[in-house]
């Protein structure tokens, strides 16, 4: 039997990270770095999961998973979120030698949750080899877990016959229909919940749909007119946990509601203002718009520091790029991970090269990208 290969992109949040968890607007765009999945049917009654980026290789007998099915009977697409108990049980079951909280255990738990959900709904336990590899750094704020969840959701729904094989004779690549992508996105959100606890859903949405999105409380709208923005991405390589950072913001919000609520409302206003500027830019590409975008980047970076998701090395990125006339903010959960730096069409190549040289000198990894890749 033949293999299925599919892929999903990472993402960059322009504005609205963390605030989006509390019902505010986020603007996110797909990134031209992707995660790939290959699913190959196997005949020996086993299911295997290979994650070379995490150095992990796991396999289970279908007969071993069958008893778990009853505990994961999930009605898609309106599935209940995974309970903390289910997640703990799966991490223990999957973790094996890696240990309970290891990233390998969490990734395997997300796989098993999705696998068992789909299997219980469609009554099949597909015996398959699944290999997932990624161009995205893990846990750096670029949506690697969402791209992983989206790839798994697509492959498993296909493996259970819930969605069609989209490739027509003679085509090399294909996309699923809007309805199928919607089911994939909803299932991928469950994977994100296993991994992150209380995510907003913005990451899996942008990874599923691609392009640039406005996201608020589960409502997704595709931004129709987005200028091609050049962005410098810098990975500070400081590891951090989205789950812990999201929980930290919630704790502060509960402790200081009158202080935190206006800050989140201001981040919401920044996202909305940015959306208006991006739209205006597609009609009138004047440089003035860039100054306003840069101001918003600076303001939001300070607010993100204020709500407690900054890091000294993210500040370092801002200082270094600022010394070359460029503006940066953290992207994603913060606390380390990646920063984005806006590049104007008119930014002198030497300024970008100098900034990259200085950032690399600090031990960071940089690469230039454009926003708006396909899903
Ligand atoms: C993570 O990429 C973005 C956060 O807002 C979390 C979320 O939306 O789930 C920090």
Short mmCIF file of N, CA, C and O in Angstrom, two decimals, residues 167-257:
data_model
loop_
_atom_site.label_atom_id
_atom_site.label_comp_id
_atom_site.label_asym_id
_atom_site.label_seq_id
_atom_site.Cartn_x
_atom_site.Cartn_y
_atom_site.Cartn_z
N UNK A 167 -6.13 13.84 -3.71
CA UNK A 167 -5.30 13.99 -4.90
C UNK A 167 -5.98 13.40 -6.13
O UNK A 167 -6.38 12.24 -6.14
N UNK A 168 -6.10 14.21 -7.15
CA UNK A 168 -6.67 13.72 -8.42
C UNK A 168 -5.54 13.14 -9.26
O UNK A 168 -4.38 13.52 -9.10
N UNK A 169 -5.91 12.25 -10.16
CA UNK A 169 -4.96 11.67 -11.12
C UNK A 169 -4.13 12.77 -11.78
O UNK A 169 -4.70 13.77 -12.24
N UNK A 170 -2.84 12.65 -11.78
CA UNK A 170 -2.01 13.62 -12.50
C UNK A 170 -1.57 14.81 -11.64
O UNK A 170 -0.65 15.52 -12.00
N UNK A 171 -2.22 15.00 -10.45
CA UNK A 171 -1.84 16.13 -9.59
C UNK A 171 -0.69 15.70 -8.67
O UNK A 171 -0.62 14.53 -8.29
N UNK A 172 0.14 16.66 -8.31
CA UNK A 172 1.23 16.31 -7.39
C UNK A 172 0.90 16.66 -5.95
O UNK A 172 1.28 15.98 -5.02
N UNK A 173 0.19 17.79 -5.79
CA UNK A 173 -0.21 18.17 -4.44
C UNK A 173 -1.68 18.57 -4.47
O UNK A 173 -2.20 18.93 -5.51
N UNK A 174 -2.30 18.48 -3.32
CA UNK A 174 -3.73 18.79 -3.26
C UNK A 174 -4.06 19.37 -1.91
O UNK A 174 -3.27 19.27 -0.97
N UNK A 175 -5.24 19.99 -1.80
CA UNK A 175 -5.70 20.49 -0.52
C UNK A 175 -7.06 19.90 -0.23
O UNK A 175 -7.83 19.62 -1.15
N UNK A 176 -7.38 19.71 1.03
CA UNK A 176 -8.70 19.24 1.37
C UNK A 176 -9.72 20.38 1.22
O UNK A 176 -9.34 21.55 1.15
N UNK A 177 -11.02 20.01 1.21
CA UNK A 177 -12.08 21.02 1.07
C UNK A 177 -12.17 21.84 2.37
O UNK A 177 -11.64 21.43 3.41
N UNK A 178 -12.92 22.92 2.26
CA UNK A 178 -13.11 23.80 3.43
C UNK A 178 -13.71 23.03 4.62
O UNK A 178 -13.28 23.18 5.76
N UNK A 179 -14.69 22.17 4.30
CA UNK A 179 -15.36 21.40 5.37
C UNK A 179 -14.36 20.43 6.01
O UNK A 179 -14.33 20.26 7.23
N UNK A 180 -13.56 19.78 5.17
CA UNK A 180 -12.58 18.82 5.70
C UNK A 180 -11.52 19.54 6.52
O UNK A 180 -11.13 19.07 7.59
N UNK A 181 -11.09 20.70 6.03
CA UNK A 181 -10.09 21.46 6.79
C UNK A 181 -10.66 21.90 8.14
O UNK A 181 -9.94 21.95 9.14
N UNK A 182 -11.94 22.20 8.16
CA UNK A 182 -12.58 22.61 9.41
C UNK A 182 -12.53 21.47 10.44
O UNK A 182 -12.23 21.69 11.61
N UNK A 183 -12.80 20.24 9.98
CA UNK A 183 -12.76 19.08 10.89
C UNK A 183 -11.31 18.85 11.35
O UNK A 183 -11.05 18.59 12.53
N UNK A 184 -10.36 18.99 10.41
CA UNK A 184 -8.94 18.82 10.76
C UNK A 184 -8.56 19.85 11.83
O UNK A 184 -7.94 19.52 12.85
N UNK A 185 -8.97 21.10 11.62
CA UNK A 185 -8.61 22.17 12.56
C UNK A 185 -9.17 21.90 13.96
O UNK A 185 -8.48 22.07 14.96
N UNK A 186 -10.43 21.45 14.00
CA UNK A 186 -11.05 21.18 15.32
C UNK A 186 -10.35 20.04 16.04
O UNK A 186 -10.16 20.08 17.25
N UNK A 187 -9.98 19.01 15.27
CA UNK A 187 -9.29 17.90 15.92
C UNK A 187 -7.88 18.33 16.36
O UNK A 187 -7.43 17.99 17.46
N UNK A 188 -7.22 19.10 15.49
CA UNK A 188 -5.87 19.57 15.84
C UNK A 188 -5.90 20.39 17.13
O UNK A 188 -4.96 20.34 17.93
N UNK A 189 -6.97 21.14 17.35
CA UNK A 189 -7.11 21.93 18.58
C UNK A 189 -7.05 21.03 19.81
O UNK A 189 -6.47 21.39 20.84
N UNK A 190 -7.64 19.83 19.69
CA UNK A 190 -7.58 18.87 20.82
C UNK A 190 -6.13 18.47 21.10
O UNK A 190 -5.73 18.32 22.25
N UNK A 191 -5.37 18.28 20.03
CA UNK A 191 -3.95 17.95 20.21
C UNK A 191 -3.22 19.07 20.93
O UNK A 191 -2.42 18.85 21.84
N UNK A 192 -3.53 20.32 20.54
CA UNK A 192 -2.93 21.48 21.18
C UNK A 192 -3.31 21.56 22.65
O UNK A 192 -2.51 21.97 23.50
N UNK A 193 -4.56 21.14 22.95
CA UNK A 193 -4.99 21.18 24.36
C UNK A 193 -4.21 20.14 25.19
O UNK A 193 -3.90 20.38 26.35
N UNK A 194 -3.93 19.00 24.57
CA UNK A 194 -3.13 18.00 25.29
C UNK A 194 -1.74 18.59 25.59
O UNK A 194 -1.21 18.47 26.68
N UNK A 195 -1.19 19.30 24.58
CA UNK A 195 0.18 19.79 24.73
C UNK A 195 0.26 21.04 25.61
O UNK A 195 1.16 21.17 26.43
N UNK A 196 -0.71 21.97 25.43
CA UNK A 196 -0.57 23.28 26.07
C UNK A 196 -1.57 23.58 27.20
O UNK A 196 -1.52 24.66 27.77
N UNK A 197 -2.49 22.69 27.45
CA UNK A 197 -3.43 22.95 28.53
C UNK A 197 -4.60 23.81 28.08
O UNK A 197 -5.68 23.32 27.80
N UNK A 198 -4.36 25.15 27.99
CA UNK A 198 -5.48 26.04 27.66
C UNK A 198 -5.12 26.97 26.50
O UNK A 198 -5.05 28.17 26.67
N UNK A 199 -4.92 26.42 25.31
CA UNK A 199 -4.54 27.28 24.18
C UNK A 199 -5.78 27.99 23.61
O UNK A 199 -6.91 27.56 23.85
N UNK A 200 -5.53 29.05 22.86
CA UNK A 200 -6.65 29.79 22.27
C UNK A 200 -7.16 29.14 20.99
O UNK A 200 -8.30 29.35 20.60
N UNK A 201 -6.30 28.38 20.30
CA UNK A 201 -6.69 27.80 19.01
C UNK A 201 -6.15 28.59 17.83
O UNK A 201 -6.33 28.18 16.68
N UNK A 202 -5.47 29.70 18.08
CA UNK A 202 -4.98 30.51 16.96
C UNK A 202 -3.89 29.76 16.18
O UNK A 202 -3.85 29.81 14.95
N UNK A 203 -3.03 29.04 16.87
CA UNK A 203 -1.89 28.41 16.19
C UNK A 203 -2.36 27.32 15.22
O UNK A 203 -1.92 27.26 14.07
N UNK A 204 -3.26 26.43 15.71
CA UNK A 204 -3.72 25.37 14.81
C UNK A 204 -4.56 25.95 13.67
O UNK A 204 -4.55 25.44 12.54
N UNK A 205 -5.28 27.06 13.94
CA UNK A 205 -6.09 27.67 12.87
C UNK A 205 -5.19 28.18 11.74
O UNK A 205 -5.43 27.91 10.57
N UNK A 206 -4.15 28.89 12.09
CA UNK A 206 -3.30 29.46 11.03
C UNK A 206 -2.51 28.35 10.34
O UNK A 206 -2.29 28.40 9.12
N UNK A 207 -2.16 27.30 11.07
CA UNK A 207 -1.44 26.19 10.44
C UNK A 207 -2.36 25.43 9.48
O UNK A 207 -1.93 24.95 8.43
N UNK A 208 -3.64 25.32 9.83
CA UNK A 208 -4.58 24.63 8.94
C UNK A 208 -4.90 25.46 7.70
O UNK A 208 -4.89 24.96 6.59
N UNK A 209 -5.23 26.73 7.93
CA UNK A 209 -5.77 27.54 6.83
C UNK A 209 -4.69 28.26 6.04
O UNK A 209 -4.90 28.61 4.87
N UNK A 210 -3.54 28.49 6.63
CA UNK A 210 -2.47 29.21 5.93
C UNK A 210 -2.81 30.68 5.79
O UNK A 210 -3.77 31.17 6.37
N UNK A 211 -2.00 31.41 5.05
CA UNK A 211 -2.25 32.83 4.80
C UNK A 211 -2.12 33.65 6.07
O UNK A 211 -1.36 33.32 6.98
N UNK A 212 -2.89 34.72 6.13
CA UNK A 212 -2.88 35.58 7.32
C UNK A 212 -4.29 35.60 7.90
O UNK A 212 -5.27 35.70 7.16
N UNK A 213 -4.39 35.49 9.21
CA UNK A 213 -5.69 35.37 9.86
C UNK A 213 -5.86 36.40 10.96
O UNK A 213 -4.91 36.79 11.62
N UNK A 214 -7.12 36.75 11.16
CA UNK A 214 -7.51 37.46 12.38
C UNK A 214 -8.26 36.42 13.19
O UNK A 214 -9.13 35.71 12.66
N UNK A 215 -7.94 36.30 14.46
CA UNK A 215 -8.53 35.25 15.28
C UNK A 215 -9.05 35.86 16.56
O UNK A 215 -8.34 36.60 17.24
N UNK A 216 -10.32 35.60 16.88
CA UNK A 216 -10.85 36.04 18.16
C UNK A 216 -11.88 35.03 18.65
O UNK A 216 -12.82 34.72 17.92
N UNK A 217 -11.67 34.49 19.84
CA UNK A 217 -12.59 33.53 20.46
C UNK A 217 -13.07 32.45 19.50
O UNK A 217 -14.27 32.21 19.36
N UNK A 218 -12.15 31.82 18.82
CA UNK A 218 -12.53 30.73 17.92
C UNK A 218 -13.05 31.20 16.56
O UNK A 218 -13.26 30.39 15.67
N UNK A 219 -13.29 32.50 16.40
CA UNK A 219 -13.75 33.03 15.10
C UNK A 219 -12.52 33.34 14.25
O UNK A 219 -11.68 34.14 14.65
N UNK A 220 -12.50 32.71 13.06
CA UNK A 220 -11.34 32.89 12.20
C UNK A 220 -11.77 33.72 11.00
O UNK A 220 -12.75 33.39 10.35
N UNK A 221 -11.10 34.82 10.70
CA UNK A 221 -11.32 35.42 9.39
C UNK A 221 -10.01 35.59 8.67
O UNK A 221 -9.00 36.00 9.25
N UNK A 222 -10.05 35.18 7.40
CA UNK A 222 -8.84 35.25 6.58
C UNK A 222 -8.68 36.70 6.14
O UNK A 222 -9.63 37.31 5.66
N UNK A 223 -7.50 37.25 6.35
CA UNK A 223 -7.25 38.62 5.90
C UNK A 223 -7.02 38.57 4.39
O UNK A 223 -6.12 37.88 3.92
N UNK A 224 -7.90 39.28 3.68
CA UNK A 224 -7.84 39.14 2.21
C UNK A 224 -6.69 39.93 1.61
O UNK A 224 -6.03 39.49 0.69
N UNK A 225 -6.50 41.13 2.16
CA UNK A 225 -5.46 41.94 1.53
C UNK A 225 -4.33 42.16 2.53
O UNK A 225 -4.47 42.93 3.48
N UNK A 226 -3.26 41.43 2.33
CA UNK A 226 -2.09 41.58 3.20
C UNK A 226 -0.89 41.90 2.33
O UNK A 226 -0.63 41.20 1.35
N UNK A 227 -0.17 42.96 2.66
CA UNK A 227 1.02 43.23 1.87
C UNK A 227 2.08 42.17 2.16
O UNK A 227 2.03 41.54 3.21
N UNK A 228 3.00 41.98 1.25
CA UNK A 228 4.09 41.04 1.51
C UNK A 228 5.04 41.72 2.48
O UNK A 228 5.65 42.73 2.15
N UNK A 229 5.10 41.19 3.69
CA UNK A 229 5.97 41.79 4.70
C UNK A 229 7.21 40.94 4.87
O UNK A 229 7.11 39.72 5.04
N UNK A 230 8.36 41.58 4.83
CA UNK A 230 9.61 40.86 5.10
C UNK A 230 9.86 40.91 6.61
O UNK A 230 9.74 41.97 7.22
N UNK A 231 10.22 39.77 7.14
CA UNK A 231 10.44 39.69 8.58
C UNK A 231 11.75 38.96 8.87
O UNK A 231 12.05 37.97 8.20
N UNK A 232 12.48 39.48 9.83
CA UNK A 232 13.66 38.76 10.30
C UNK A 232 13.24 38.02 11.56
O UNK A 232 12.67 38.61 12.48
N UNK A 233 13.48 36.71 11.58
CA UNK A 233 13.15 35.90 12.75
C UNK A 233 14.42 35.62 13.52
O UNK A 233 15.43 35.25 12.91
N UNK A 234 14.37 35.80 14.82
CA UNK A 234 15.55 35.50 15.63
C UNK A 234 15.15 34.54 16.74
O UNK A 234 14.24 34.83 17.51
N UNK A 235 15.85 33.42 16.79
CA UNK A 235 15.59 32.44 17.84
C UNK A 235 16.63 32.63 18.94
O UNK A 235 17.82 32.42 18.72
N UNK A 236 16.14 33.03 20.13
CA UNK A 236 17.08 33.23 21.25
C UNK A 236 17.58 31.89 21.78
O UNK A 236 18.53 31.85 22.56
N UNK A 237 16.89 30.82 21.41
CA UNK A 237 17.19 29.45 21.85
C UNK A 237 16.98 29.26 23.35
O UNK A 237 17.48 28.29 23.92
N UNK A 238 16.29 30.23 23.98
CA UNK A 238 15.98 30.05 25.41
C UNK A 238 14.74 29.16 25.47
O UNK A 238 13.69 29.52 24.94
N UNK A 239 14.85 27.97 26.09
CA UNK A 239 13.69 27.09 26.14
C UNK A 239 12.65 27.62 27.12
O UNK A 239 12.99 28.30 28.09
N UNK A 240 11.39 27.37 26.83
CA UNK A 240 10.33 27.79 27.75
C UNK A 240 9.09 26.98 27.46
O UNK A 240 9.02 26.30 26.45
N UNK A 241 8.12 27.06 28.37
CA UNK A 241 6.90 26.28 28.21
C UNK A 241 5.71 27.21 27.99
O UNK A 241 5.42 28.07 28.83
N UNK A 242 5.05 27.04 26.86
CA UNK A 242 3.85 27.85 26.57
C UNK A 242 2.81 27.66 27.67
O UNK A 242 2.19 28.62 28.13
N UNK A 243 2.68 26.40 28.10
CA UNK A 243 1.68 26.07 29.12
C UNK A 243 1.91 26.90 30.40
O UNK A 243 0.98 27.49 30.95
N UNK A 244 3.17 26.97 30.83
CA UNK A 244 3.49 27.68 32.07
C UNK A 244 3.32 29.20 31.88
O UNK A 244 2.78 29.90 32.75
N UNK A 245 3.72 29.71 30.71
CA UNK A 245 3.59 31.16 30.46
C UNK A 245 2.13 31.57 30.39
O UNK A 245 1.74 32.61 30.94
N UNK A 246 1.31 30.76 29.72
CA UNK A 246 -0.13 31.07 29.62
C UNK A 246 -0.75 31.05 31.02
O UNK A 246 -1.54 31.93 31.39
N UNK A 247 -0.36 30.06 31.82
CA UNK A 247 -0.90 29.95 33.18
C UNK A 247 -0.44 31.15 34.03
O UNK A 247 -1.19 31.65 34.87
N UNK A 248 0.78 31.62 33.78
CA UNK A 248 1.32 32.76 34.54
C UNK A 248 0.52 34.04 34.27
O UNK A 248 0.23 34.82 35.19
N UNK A 249 0.14 34.25 33.00
CA UNK A 249 -0.64 35.45 32.67
C UNK A 249 -2.02 35.36 33.34
O UNK A 249 -2.53 36.33 33.90
N UNK A 250 -2.59 34.17 33.33
CA UNK A 250 -3.90 33.99 33.96
C UNK A 250 -3.83 34.28 35.46
O UNK A 250 -4.71 34.96 36.03
N UNK A 251 -2.77 33.81 36.07
CA UNK A 251 -2.61 34.04 37.52
C UNK A 251 -2.51 35.54 37.81
O UNK A 251 -3.13 36.04 38.77
N UNK A 252 -1.77 36.27 36.97
CA UNK A 252 -1.63 37.72 37.17
C UNK A 252 -2.96 38.43 36.95
O UNK A 252 -3.29 39.39 37.65
N UNK A 253 -3.69 37.95 35.96
CA UNK A 253 -5.00 38.55 35.66
C UNK A 253 -5.95 38.38 36.84
O UNK A 253 -6.71 39.29 37.19
N UNK A 254 -5.87 37.23 37.49
CA UNK A 254 -6.73 36.99 38.65
C UNK A 254 -6.27 37.83 39.84
O UNK A 254 -7.09 38.34 40.61
N UNK A 255 -4.97 38.03 39.95
CA UNK A 255 -4.45 38.76 41.09
C UNK A 255 -4.63 40.28 40.95
O UNK A 255 -4.95 40.97 41.91
N UNK A 256 -4.40 40.77 39.71
CA UNK A 256 -4.47 42.21 39.46
C UNK A 256 -5.42 42.53 38.30
O UNK A 256 -4.97 43.07 37.27
N UNK A 257 -6.69 42.21 38.43
CA UNK A 257 -7.57 42.39 37.26
C UNK A 257 -7.63 43.83 36.75
O UNK A 257 -7.64 44.05 35.54
#
